[in-house]
Amino acid sequence: MKSILIILSVLLSFQLLAQNNKVTVQVNPDKTYQSIQNFGASDSWRCQFVGENWPVEKREKIADLLFCMDTDESGNPIGIGLSNWRFYIGAGSMEQGDASDIVNVWRRSECFLDADGNYDWTKYKGQRWFLQAAKDRGVPEFTAYTISPPVFYTKNGLAHATKGDLGFNLKEDKYEAYSKFLVDVVEHFEKNENIHFAYLSPFNEPQWAWDASNQEGTPATNKELYKFTRILSDELASRGSITKLLFGEAGDVEYLYKKKGNNSNGDQINVFFNPKSEMYLGDLKNLEYAITSHSYFTTWPIKAQIEYRQKLAERLTEINPELDYWQTEFCILEKNDETTGGWGRDTGMPTALYVARVIHSDLTIANARSWDWWTALSQFNYKDGLVHLDDGKGPGVNNATGQLNYDLRFDGEITETKLLWAMGNYSRFVRPDMVRIDAKIENSLSLVEQATDLQVAAFKDLSSGKLVFVFMNYKDEDKPVSLAGRVQARDKAALYITDETRDLEKSTVQLEELVIPKRSVATLVIEK
């Protein structure tokens, strides 16, 4: 009898300890922030080979992983349900071959147009396969983007810039022709392939030199961005197009709110979206009222990651509170203590958790409405793919110019990553038109300290009342959580866990017994 009492006492002590250690999240569904537009990824450049050459069953498998919203018999998601797919419009370095001065064939790209003005719409076969696969699986939005004019329009005849020239690599007399080309592409897909590009993004990181032999790209000054964007908007409007221009794609968030470098392509919120500015773009008919950037080189250390986004949010409020912010490209580039930098694949949780934190910061501090990963597929030994392509012999070479298993253009093995599924903790459940709601962890930790402990972002479906919470637990210990505040009492909810052993695995949980597993990204879905 005495031993039974001791056991009961110990169990009660553990129960009380667990209750005392619970993290309380104060929730107010009536306090709302930005609405969510989409979560996406890009087809560059690997889909051109995989979509054309790989066996159909493997292509279908990859498409399911990226786009599918279905579940298996246990209710586990089959894919991550991306809600945006970025289609790359190339500049023609593939047709140039080695004369393109782009060493790696994986980074060359075709062009629909030739120098004589003829279109060949049979090109981009692999990319068009994935585009249709995304549509078939219900992806609601598509973005067409480009990073260089066609090579026969550029000043140097190449798809990358000339060293020392930081201006737009476009002949002065080809601004109208280039805008016509881009709208022709968008119009073709609308009329002939039943694909509507909701957005067209004509620039990519114009602050960088793009003068190396590793990929297509061009710099541009703010004046050149302004000039071409106005011409492109006029071209869209003249044809009655409803495609919206996405402006910016700055190399990092600082270029949006700060003068940097030679001051010719920074301070973009003020330059382009201050109604008093001489280069104001907010009056364009076909412009999405948003400014976009990439999150590169602004994520480490964590204190800086937070401060960059706080400054961005402050600048938006100061210059133009009506202007939205979209994060349109990210992968691991900068070296840091958690991921060691981009080189060296990591299919496990360290990179997944790191990226989940960046998504969290962009959504909850910078109030991003859209969040896109860089490239969906990767054949490199690099942390740049949601899905990796392999030949079964290891991760490949360690330099940007190596072909990395040339035969992977035709077939290979599919390697999933925890990063894929961690992004799915957002993209699969935080759907377009949901709104972010107020959810705060009640503890004395600073934002920096929370970023290595437990974080949460919450969202609401306005039509159904469904609530979605995305938790990131960076600790090597489980975290009991209690939801408090304006959350209707419900007995059960669904929890989808991504950790070292699970990929968005579903479980039914009692809210009063909610536990976020160690080193995990977990999505809690509470239906009304």
PDB file of N, CA and C in Angstrom, residues 386-478:
ATOM      1  N   LEU A 386      14.055  21.919 -52.479  1.00  0.00           N
ATOM      2  CA  LEU A 386      13.078  21.220 -51.646  1.00  0.00           C
ATOM      3  C   LEU A 386      13.172  19.720 -51.883  1.00  0.00           C
ATOM      4  N   VAL A 387      13.460  19.358 -53.140  1.00  0.00           N
ATOM      5  CA  VAL A 387      13.671  17.962 -53.536  1.00  0.00           C
ATOM      6  C   VAL A 387      15.023  17.884 -54.222  1.00  0.00           C
ATOM      7  N   HIS A 388      15.807  16.863 -53.871  1.00  0.00           N
ATOM      8  CA  HIS A 388      17.122  16.681 -54.494  1.00  0.00           C
ATOM      9  C   HIS A 388      17.082  15.573 -55.536  1.00  0.00           C
ATOM     10  N   LEU A 389      17.880  15.766 -56.581  1.00  0.00           N
ATOM     11  CA  LEU A 389      18.038  14.776 -57.641  1.00  0.00           C
ATOM     12  C   LEU A 389      19.363  14.064 -57.446  1.00  0.00           C
ATOM     13  N   ASP A 390      19.360  12.734 -57.521  1.00  0.00           N
ATOM     14  CA  ASP A 390      20.561  11.945 -57.236  1.00  0.00           C
ATOM     15  C   ASP A 390      20.760  10.854 -58.264  1.00  0.00           C
ATOM     16  N   ASP A 391      22.023  10.396 -58.368  1.00  0.00           N
ATOM     17  CA  ASP A 391      22.311   9.244 -59.216  1.00  0.00           C
ATOM     18  C   ASP A 391      22.630   8.011 -58.378  1.00  0.00           C
ATOM     19  N   GLY A 392      22.458   8.116 -57.063  1.00  0.00           N
ATOM     20  CA  GLY A 392      22.726   7.004 -56.174  1.00  0.00           C
ATOM     21  C   GLY A 392      24.165   6.888 -55.754  1.00  0.00           C
ATOM     22  N   LYS A 393      25.012   7.838 -56.178  1.00  0.00           N
ATOM     23  CA  LYS A 393      26.446   7.775 -55.882  1.00  0.00           C
ATOM     24  C   LYS A 393      26.893   8.859 -54.911  1.00  0.00           C
ATOM     25  N   GLY A 394      25.947   9.556 -54.297  1.00  0.00           N
ATOM     26  CA  GLY A 394      26.327  10.622 -53.376  1.00  0.00           C
ATOM     27  C   GLY A 394      25.853  11.974 -53.873  1.00  0.00           C
ATOM     28  N   PRO A 395      26.104  13.016 -53.080  1.00  0.00           N
ATOM     29  CA  PRO A 395      25.533  14.333 -53.385  1.00  0.00           C
ATOM     30  C   PRO A 395      26.212  15.109 -54.483  1.00  0.00           C
ATOM     31  N   GLY A 396      27.338  14.669 -55.016  1.00  0.00           N
ATOM     32  CA  GLY A 396      27.909  15.341 -56.168  1.00  0.00           C
ATOM     33  C   GLY A 396      29.072  16.251 -55.854  1.00  0.00           C
ATOM     34  N   VAL A 397      29.352  17.170 -56.772  1.00  0.00           N
ATOM     35  CA  VAL A 397      30.543  17.989 -56.699  1.00  0.00           C
ATOM     36  C   VAL A 397      30.341  19.203 -55.820  1.00  0.00           C
ATOM     37  N   ASN A 398      31.449  19.878 -55.504  1.00  0.00           N
ATOM     38  CA  ASN A 398      31.397  21.011 -54.589  1.00  0.00           C
ATOM     39  C   ASN A 398      31.749  22.331 -55.262  1.00  0.00           C
ATOM     40  N   ASN A 399      31.450  22.472 -56.526  1.00  0.00           N
ATOM     41  CA  ASN A 399      31.711  23.764 -57.172  1.00  0.00           C
ATOM     42  C   ASN A 399      30.563  24.119 -58.110  1.00  0.00           C
ATOM     43  N   ALA A 400      30.383  25.407 -58.310  1.00  0.00           N
ATOM     44  CA  ALA A 400      29.214  25.893 -59.031  1.00  0.00           C
ATOM     45  C   ALA A 400      29.278  25.627 -60.526  1.00  0.00           C
ATOM     46  N   THR A 401      30.454  25.296 -61.062  1.00  0.00           N
ATOM     47  CA  THR A 401      30.565  25.114 -62.500  1.00  0.00           C
ATOM     48  C   THR A 401      30.544  23.650 -62.918  1.00  0.00           C
ATOM     49  N   GLY A 402      30.725  22.721 -61.977  1.00  0.00           N
ATOM     50  CA  GLY A 402      30.677  21.301 -62.323  1.00  0.00           C
ATOM     51  C   GLY A 402      29.287  20.912 -62.791  1.00  0.00           C
ATOM     52  N   GLN A 403      29.196  20.010 -63.748  1.00  0.00           N
ATOM     53  CA  GLN A 403      27.891  19.630 -64.281  1.00  0.00           C
ATOM     54  C   GLN A 403      27.080  18.832 -63.271  1.00  0.00           C
ATOM     55  N   LEU A 404      27.735  18.254 -62.289  1.00  0.00           N
ATOM     56  CA  LEU A 404      27.094  17.432 -61.259  1.00  0.00           C
ATOM     57  C   LEU A 404      26.190  16.375 -61.883  1.00  0.00           C
ATOM     58  N   ASN A 405      26.823  15.279 -62.271  1.00  0.00           N
ATOM     59  CA  ASN A 405      26.067  14.149 -62.799  1.00  0.00           C
ATOM     60  C   ASN A 405      25.267  14.546 -64.039  1.00  0.00           C
ATOM     61  N   TYR A 406      25.993  14.726 -65.107  1.00  0.00           N
ATOM     62  CA  TYR A 406      25.410  15.193 -66.355  1.00  0.00           C
ATOM     63  C   TYR A 406      24.210  14.349 -66.769  1.00  0.00           C
ATOM     64  N   ASP A 407      24.267  13.047 -66.521  1.00  0.00           N
ATOM     65  CA  ASP A 407      23.198  12.152 -66.946  1.00  0.00           C
ATOM     66  C   ASP A 407      21.924  12.320 -66.135  1.00  0.00           C
ATOM     67  N   LEU A 408      21.989  13.096 -65.029  1.00  0.00           N
ATOM     68  CA  LEU A 408      20.769  13.387 -64.274  1.00  0.00           C
ATOM     69  C   LEU A 408      19.772  14.188 -65.095  1.00  0.00           C
ATOM     70  N   ARG A 409      20.192  14.695 -66.228  1.00  0.00           N
ATOM     71  CA  ARG A 409      19.238  15.356 -67.117  1.00  0.00           C
ATOM     72  C   ARG A 409      18.174  14.381 -67.612  1.00  0.00           C
ATOM     73  N   PHE A 410      18.486  13.084 -67.580  1.00  0.00           N
ATOM     74  CA  PHE A 410      17.608  12.093 -68.206  1.00  0.00           C
ATOM     75  C   PHE A 410      16.913  11.170 -67.209  1.00  0.00           C
ATOM     76  N   ASP A 411      17.501  10.961 -66.051  1.00  0.00           N
ATOM     77  CA  ASP A 411      16.867  10.085 -65.051  1.00  0.00           C
ATOM     78  C   ASP A 411      17.684  10.151 -63.766  1.00  0.00           C
ATOM     79  N   GLY A 412      17.090   9.722 -62.682  1.00  0.00           N
ATOM     80  CA  GLY A 412      17.796   9.710 -61.411  1.00  0.00           C
ATOM     81  C   GLY A 412      16.877   9.305 -60.285  1.00  0.00           C
ATOM     82  N   GLU A 413      17.366   9.484 -59.087  1.00  0.00           N
ATOM     83  CA  GLU A 413      16.599   9.154 -57.897  1.00  0.00           C
ATOM     84  C   GLU A 413      16.093  10.434 -57.235  1.00  0.00           C
ATOM     85  N   ILE A 414      14.978  10.313 -56.528  1.00  0.00           N
ATOM     86  CA  ILE A 414      14.351  11.439 -55.854  1.00  0.00           C
ATOM     87  C   ILE A 414      14.666  11.368 -54.364  1.00  0.00           C
ATOM     88  N   THR A 415      15.221  12.445 -53.824  1.00  0.00           N
ATOM     89  CA  THR A 415      15.506  12.509 -52.393  1.00  0.00           C
ATOM     90  C   THR A 415      14.689  13.637 -51.762  1.00  0.00           C
ATOM     91  N   GLU A 416      13.788  13.269 -50.856  1.00  0.00           N
ATOM     92  CA  GLU A 416      12.992  14.264 -50.145  1.00  0.00           C
ATOM     93  C   GLU A 416      13.833  14.895 -49.037  1.00  0.00           C
ATOM     94  N   THR A 417      13.424  16.078 -48.604  1.00  0.00           N
ATOM     95  CA  THR A 417      14.121  16.761 -47.519  1.00  0.00           C
ATOM     96  C   THR A 417      13.133  17.136 -46.426  1.00  0.00           C
ATOM     97  N   LYS A 418      13.639  17.288 -45.206  1.00  0.00           N
ATOM     98  CA  LYS A 418      12.803  17.809 -44.124  1.00  0.00           C
ATOM     99  C   LYS A 418      12.401  19.252 -44.414  1.00  0.00           C
ATOM    100  N   LEU A 419      13.234  19.960 -45.169  1.00  0.00           N
ATOM    101  CA  LEU A 419      12.898  21.311 -45.576  1.00  0.00           C
ATOM    102  C   LEU A 419      11.598  21.332 -46.372  1.00  0.00           C
ATOM    103  N   LEU A 420      11.453  20.377 -47.300  1.00  0.00           N
ATOM    104  CA  LEU A 420      10.219  20.266 -48.080  1.00  0.00           C
ATOM    105  C   LEU A 420       9.008  20.206 -47.161  1.00  0.00           C
ATOM    106  N   TRP A 421       9.057  19.287 -46.195  1.00  0.00           N
ATOM    107  CA  TRP A 421       7.893  19.071 -45.339  1.00  0.00           C
ATOM    108  C   TRP A 421       7.705  20.209 -44.343  1.00  0.00           C
ATOM    109  N   ALA A 422       8.796  20.818 -43.882  1.00  0.00           N
ATOM    110  CA  ALA A 422       8.674  21.956 -42.966  1.00  0.00           C
ATOM    111  C   ALA A 422       8.021  23.137 -43.668  1.00  0.00           C
ATOM    112  N   MET A 423       8.376  23.369 -44.938  1.00  0.00           N
ATOM    113  CA  MET A 423       7.682  24.417 -45.684  1.00  0.00           C
ATOM    114  C   MET A 423       6.213  24.057 -45.830  1.00  0.00           C
ATOM    115  N   GLY A 424       5.941  22.758 -45.954  1.00  0.00           N
ATOM    116  CA  GLY A 424       4.555  22.310 -46.028  1.00  0.00           C
ATOM    117  C   GLY A 424       3.755  22.590 -44.776  1.00  0.00           C
ATOM    118  N   ASN A 425       4.431  22.708 -43.636  1.00  0.00           N
ATOM    119  CA  ASN A 425       3.723  23.096 -42.418  1.00  0.00           C
ATOM    120  C   ASN A 425       3.066  24.458 -42.577  1.00  0.00           C
ATOM    121  N   TYR A 426       3.603  25.271 -43.460  1.00  0.00           N
ATOM    122  CA  TYR A 426       2.972  26.542 -43.813  1.00  0.00           C
ATOM    123  C   TYR A 426       2.092  26.389 -45.057  1.00  0.00           C
ATOM    124  N   SER A 427       2.703  26.004 -46.184  1.00  0.00           N
ATOM    125  CA  SER A 427       2.011  26.084 -47.470  1.00  0.00           C
ATOM    126  C   SER A 427       0.779  25.195 -47.535  1.00  0.00           C
ATOM    127  N   ARG A 428       0.817  24.040 -46.894  1.00  0.00           N
ATOM    128  CA  ARG A 428      -0.295  23.080 -46.967  1.00  0.00           C
ATOM    129  C   ARG A 428      -1.519  23.563 -46.186  1.00  0.00           C
ATOM    130  N   PHE A 429      -1.301  24.393 -45.157  1.00  0.00           N
ATOM    131  CA  PHE A 429      -2.391  24.740 -44.242  1.00  0.00           C
ATOM    132  C   PHE A 429      -2.720  26.228 -44.205  1.00  0.00           C
ATOM    133  N   VAL A 430      -1.741  27.079 -44.470  1.00  0.00           N
ATOM    134  CA  VAL A 430      -1.991  28.521 -44.496  1.00  0.00           C
ATOM    135  C   VAL A 430      -2.297  28.885 -45.948  1.00  0.00           C
ATOM    136  N   ARG A 431      -3.568  28.898 -46.251  1.00  0.00           N
ATOM    137  CA  ARG A 431      -3.995  29.004 -47.635  1.00  0.00           C
ATOM    138  C   ARG A 431      -4.285  30.451 -48.034  1.00  0.00           C
ATOM    139  N   PRO A 432      -4.349  30.712 -49.350  1.00  0.00           N
ATOM    140  CA  PRO A 432      -4.632  32.072 -49.821  1.00  0.00           C
ATOM    141  C   PRO A 432      -5.889  32.645 -49.189  1.00  0.00           C
ATOM    142  N   ASP A 433      -5.803  33.924 -48.828  1.00  0.00           N
ATOM    143  CA  ASP A 433      -6.887  34.718 -48.234  1.00  0.00           C
ATOM    144  C   ASP A 433      -7.089  34.468 -46.745  1.00  0.00           C
ATOM    145  N   MET A 434      -6.343  33.540 -46.158  1.00  0.00           N
ATOM    146  CA  MET A 434      -6.361  33.468 -44.707  1.00  0.00           C
ATOM    147  C   MET A 434      -5.653  34.705 -44.152  1.00  0.00           C
ATOM    148  N   VAL A 435      -5.967  35.080 -42.920  1.00  0.00           N
ATOM    149  CA  VAL A 435      -5.347  36.256 -42.322  1.00  0.00           C
ATOM    150  C   VAL A 435      -4.543  35.836 -41.096  1.00  0.00           C
ATOM    151  N   ARG A 436      -3.449  36.537 -40.900  1.00  0.00           N
ATOM    152  CA  ARG A 436      -2.670  36.290 -39.682  1.00  0.00           C
ATOM    153  C   ARG A 436      -3.367  36.960 -38.506  1.00  0.00           C
ATOM    154  N   ILE A 437      -3.428  36.246 -37.383  1.00  0.00           N
ATOM    155  CA  ILE A 437      -4.076  36.761 -36.185  1.00  0.00           C
ATOM    156  C   ILE A 437      -3.063  36.863 -35.052  1.00  0.00           C
ATOM    157  N   ASP A 438      -3.465  37.519 -34.005  1.00  0.00           N
ATOM    158  CA  ASP A 438      -2.574  37.763 -32.879  1.00  0.00           C
ATOM    159  C   ASP A 438      -2.403  36.494 -32.044  1.00  0.00           C
ATOM    160  N   ALA A 439      -1.177  36.097 -31.837  1.00  0.00           N
ATOM    161  CA  ALA A 439      -0.849  34.952 -30.979  1.00  0.00           C
ATOM    162  C   ALA A 439       0.503  35.223 -30.353  1.00  0.00           C
ATOM    163  N   LYS A 440       0.520  35.380 -29.044  1.00  0.00           N
ATOM    164  CA  LYS A 440       1.751  35.732 -28.338  1.00  0.00           C
ATOM    165  C   LYS A 440       2.055  34.712 -27.249  1.00  0.00           C
ATOM    166  N   ILE A 441       3.326  34.322 -27.185  1.00  0.00           N
ATOM    167  CA  ILE A 441       3.773  33.418 -26.131  1.00  0.00           C
ATOM    168  C   ILE A 441       3.996  34.227 -24.861  1.00  0.00           C
ATOM    169  N   GLU A 442       3.394  33.781 -23.770  1.00  0.00           N
ATOM    170  CA  GLU A 442       3.522  34.484 -22.499  1.00  0.00           C
ATOM    171  C   GLU A 442       4.748  33.989 -21.740  1.00  0.00           C
ATOM    172  N   ASN A 443       5.848  34.669 -21.934  1.00  0.00           N
ATOM    173  CA  ASN A 443       7.054  34.400 -21.155  1.00  0.00           C
ATOM    174  C   ASN A 443       7.927  35.645 -21.194  1.00  0.00           C
ATOM    175  N   SER A 444       9.015  35.589 -20.513  1.00  0.00           N
ATOM    176  CA  SER A 444       9.891  36.758 -20.404  1.00  0.00           C
ATOM    177  C   SER A 444      10.997  36.753 -21.451  1.00  0.00           C
ATOM    178  N   LEU A 445      10.928  35.825 -22.404  1.00  0.00           N
ATOM    179  CA  LEU A 445      11.974  35.719 -23.413  1.00  0.00           C
ATOM    180  C   LEU A 445      11.850  36.834 -24.440  1.00  0.00           C
ATOM    181  N   SER A 446      12.980  37.350 -24.889  1.00  0.00           N
ATOM    182  CA  SER A 446      12.999  38.316 -25.975  1.00  0.00           C
ATOM    183  C   SER A 446      12.732  37.602 -27.294  1.00  0.00           C
ATOM    184  N   LEU A 447      12.517  38.370 -28.365  1.00  0.00           N
ATOM    185  CA  LEU A 447      12.329  37.764 -29.678  1.00  0.00           C
ATOM    186  C   LEU A 447      13.535  36.929 -30.083  1.00  0.00           C
ATOM    187  N   VAL A 448      14.724  37.396 -29.743  1.00  0.00           N
ATOM    188  CA  VAL A 448      15.941  36.644 -30.063  1.00  0.00           C
ATOM    189  C   VAL A 448      15.961  35.332 -29.302  1.00  0.00           C
ATOM    190  N   GLU A 449      15.593  35.355 -28.043  1.00  0.00           N
ATOM    191  CA  GLU A 449      15.592  34.131 -27.230  1.00  0.00           C
ATOM    192  C   GLU A 449      14.493  33.172 -27.684  1.00  0.00           C
ATOM    193  N   GLN A 450      13.346  33.708 -28.051  1.00  0.00           N
ATOM    194  CA  GLN A 450      12.276  32.840 -28.554  1.00  0.00           C
ATOM    195  C   GLN A 450      12.704  32.136 -29.839  1.00  0.00           C
ATOM    196  N   ALA A 451      13.556  32.783 -30.619  1.00  0.00           N
ATOM    197  CA  ALA A 451      13.971  32.234 -31.911  1.00  0.00           C
ATOM    198  C   ALA A 451      14.844  30.992 -31.771  1.00  0.00           C
ATOM    199  N   THR A 452      15.294  30.688 -30.581  1.00  0.00           N
ATOM    200  CA  THR A 452      16.006  29.426 -30.333  1.00  0.00           C
ATOM    201  C   THR A 452      15.264  28.593 -29.304  1.00  0.00           C
ATOM    202  N   ASP A 453      14.015  28.930 -29.053  1.00  0.00           N
ATOM    203  CA  ASP A 453      13.197  28.217 -28.076  1.00  0.00           C
ATOM    204  C   ASP A 453      11.909  27.747 -28.748  1.00  0.00           C
ATOM    205  N   LEU A 454      10.823  28.443 -28.536  1.00  0.00           N
ATOM    206  CA  LEU A 454       9.542  28.100 -29.151  1.00  0.00           C
ATOM    207  C   LEU A 454       8.962  29.350 -29.797  1.00  0.00           C
ATOM    208  N   GLN A 455       8.505  29.215 -31.052  1.00  0.00           N
ATOM    209  CA  GLN A 455       7.850  30.306 -31.761  1.00  0.00           C
ATOM    210  C   GLN A 455       6.504  29.825 -32.290  1.00  0.00           C
ATOM    211  N   VAL A 456       5.588  30.769 -32.492  1.00  0.00           N
ATOM    212  CA  VAL A 456       4.281  30.410 -33.043  1.00  0.00           C
ATOM    213  C   VAL A 456       3.751  31.557 -33.890  1.00  0.00           C
ATOM    214  N   ALA A 457       3.118  31.204 -34.990  1.00  0.00           N
ATOM    215  CA  ALA A 457       2.372  32.146 -35.823  1.00  0.00           C
ATOM    216  C   ALA A 457       0.984  31.556 -36.019  1.00  0.00           C
ATOM    217  N   ALA A 458      -0.047  32.405 -36.032  1.00  0.00           N
ATOM    218  CA  ALA A 458      -1.424  31.916 -36.097  1.00  0.00           C
ATOM    219  C   ALA A 458      -2.183  32.594 -37.231  1.00  0.00           C
ATOM    220  N   PHE A 459      -3.159  31.854 -37.789  1.00  0.00           N
ATOM    221  CA  PHE A 459      -3.897  32.313 -38.956  1.00  0.00           C
ATOM    222  C   PHE A 459      -5.358  31.879 -38.850  1.00  0.00           C
ATOM    223  N   LYS A 460      -6.220  32.622 -39.540  1.00  0.00           N
ATOM    224  CA  LYS A 460      -7.649  32.324 -39.491  1.00  0.00           C
ATOM    225  C   LYS A 460      -8.230  32.304 -40.895  1.00  0.00           C
ATOM    226  N   ASP A 461      -9.068  31.307 -41.153  1.00  0.00           N
ATOM    227  CA  ASP A 461      -9.845  31.251 -42.384  1.00  0.00           C
ATOM    228  C   ASP A 461     -11.132  32.022 -42.141  1.00  0.00           C
ATOM    229  N   LEU A 462     -11.295  33.147 -42.820  1.00  0.00           N
ATOM    230  CA  LEU A 462     -12.434  34.020 -42.556  1.00  0.00           C
ATOM    231  C   LEU A 462     -13.764  33.382 -42.953  1.00  0.00           C
ATOM    232  N   SER A 463     -13.743  32.496 -43.930  1.00  0.00           N
ATOM    233  CA  SER A 463     -14.999  31.899 -44.398  1.00  0.00           C
ATOM    234  C   SER A 463     -15.476  30.768 -43.497  1.00  0.00           C
ATOM    235  N   SER A 464     -14.544  29.985 -42.972  1.00  0.00           N
ATOM    236  CA  SER A 464     -14.929  28.818 -42.177  1.00  0.00           C
ATOM    237  C   SER A 464     -14.701  28.985 -40.677  1.00  0.00           C
ATOM    238  N   GLY A 465     -13.868  29.953 -40.289  1.00  0.00           N
ATOM    239  CA  GLY A 465     -13.529  30.116 -38.891  1.00  0.00           C
ATOM    240  C   GLY A 465     -12.403  29.211 -38.419  1.00  0.00           C
ATOM    241  N   LYS A 466     -11.859  28.401 -39.321  1.00  0.00           N
ATOM    242  CA  LYS A 466     -10.759  27.498 -38.957  1.00  0.00           C
ATOM    243  C   LYS A 466      -9.549  28.291 -38.499  1.00  0.00           C
ATOM    244  N   LEU A 467      -8.874  27.782 -37.466  1.00  0.00           N
ATOM    245  CA  LEU A 467      -7.649  28.400 -36.965  1.00  0.00           C
ATOM    246  C   LEU A 467      -6.466  27.487 -37.235  1.00  0.00           C
ATOM    247  N   VAL A 468      -5.342  28.080 -37.630  1.00  0.00           N
ATOM    248  CA  VAL A 468      -4.111  27.338 -37.921  1.00  0.00           C
ATOM    249  C   VAL A 468      -2.967  27.967 -37.136  1.00  0.00           C
ATOM    250  N   PHE A 469      -2.239  27.130 -36.400  1.00  0.00           N
ATOM    251  CA  PHE A 469      -1.075  27.582 -35.642  1.00  0.00           C
ATOM    252  C   PHE A 469       0.149  26.822 -36.136  1.00  0.00           C
ATOM    253  N   VAL A 470       1.208  27.552 -36.483  1.00  0.00           N
ATOM    254  CA  VAL A 470       2.461  26.903 -36.876  1.00  0.00           C
ATOM    255  C   VAL A 470       3.486  27.156 -35.774  1.00  0.00           C
ATOM    256  N   PHE A 471       3.917  26.061 -35.124  1.00  0.00           N
ATOM    257  CA  PHE A 471       4.887  26.115 -34.040  1.00  0.00           C
ATOM    258  C   PHE A 471       6.251  25.663 -34.542  1.00  0.00           C
ATOM    259  N   MET A 472       7.316  26.291 -34.042  1.00  0.00           N
ATOM    260  CA  MET A 472       8.683  25.825 -34.247  1.00  0.00           C
ATOM    261  C   MET A 472       9.319  25.623 -32.878  1.00  0.00           C
ATOM    262  N   ASN A 473       9.712  24.397 -32.602  1.00  0.00           N
ATOM    263  CA  ASN A 473      10.369  24.081 -31.326  1.00  0.00           C
ATOM    264  C   ASN A 473      11.823  23.731 -31.617  1.00  0.00           C
ATOM    265  N   TYR A 474      12.742  24.626 -31.232  1.00  0.00           N
ATOM    266  CA  TYR A 474      14.162  24.429 -31.524  1.00  0.00           C
ATOM    267  C   TYR A 474      14.882  23.658 -30.422  1.00  0.00           C
ATOM    268  N   LYS A 475      14.220  23.444 -29.310  1.00  0.00           N
ATOM    269  CA  LYS A 475      14.849  22.805 -28.158  1.00  0.00           C
ATOM    270  C   LYS A 475      14.885  21.282 -28.309  1.00  0.00           C
ATOM    271  N   ASP A 476      15.793  20.663 -27.567  1.00  0.00           N
ATOM    272  CA  ASP A 476      15.872  19.208 -27.539  1.00  0.00           C
ATOM    273  C   ASP A 476      14.954  18.635 -26.466  1.00  0.00           C
ATOM    274  N   GLU A 477      13.853  19.270 -26.235  1.00  0.00           N
ATOM    275  CA  GLU A 477      12.862  18.801 -25.265  1.00  0.00           C
ATOM    276  C   GLU A 477      11.468  19.167 -25.758  1.00  0.00           C
ATOM    277  N   ASP A 478      10.501  18.307 -25.456  1.00  0.00           N
ATOM    278  CA  ASP A 478       9.128  18.585 -25.835  1.00  0.00           C
ATOM    279  C   ASP A 478       8.605  19.810 -25.082  1.00  0.00           C
TER     280      ASP A 478
END
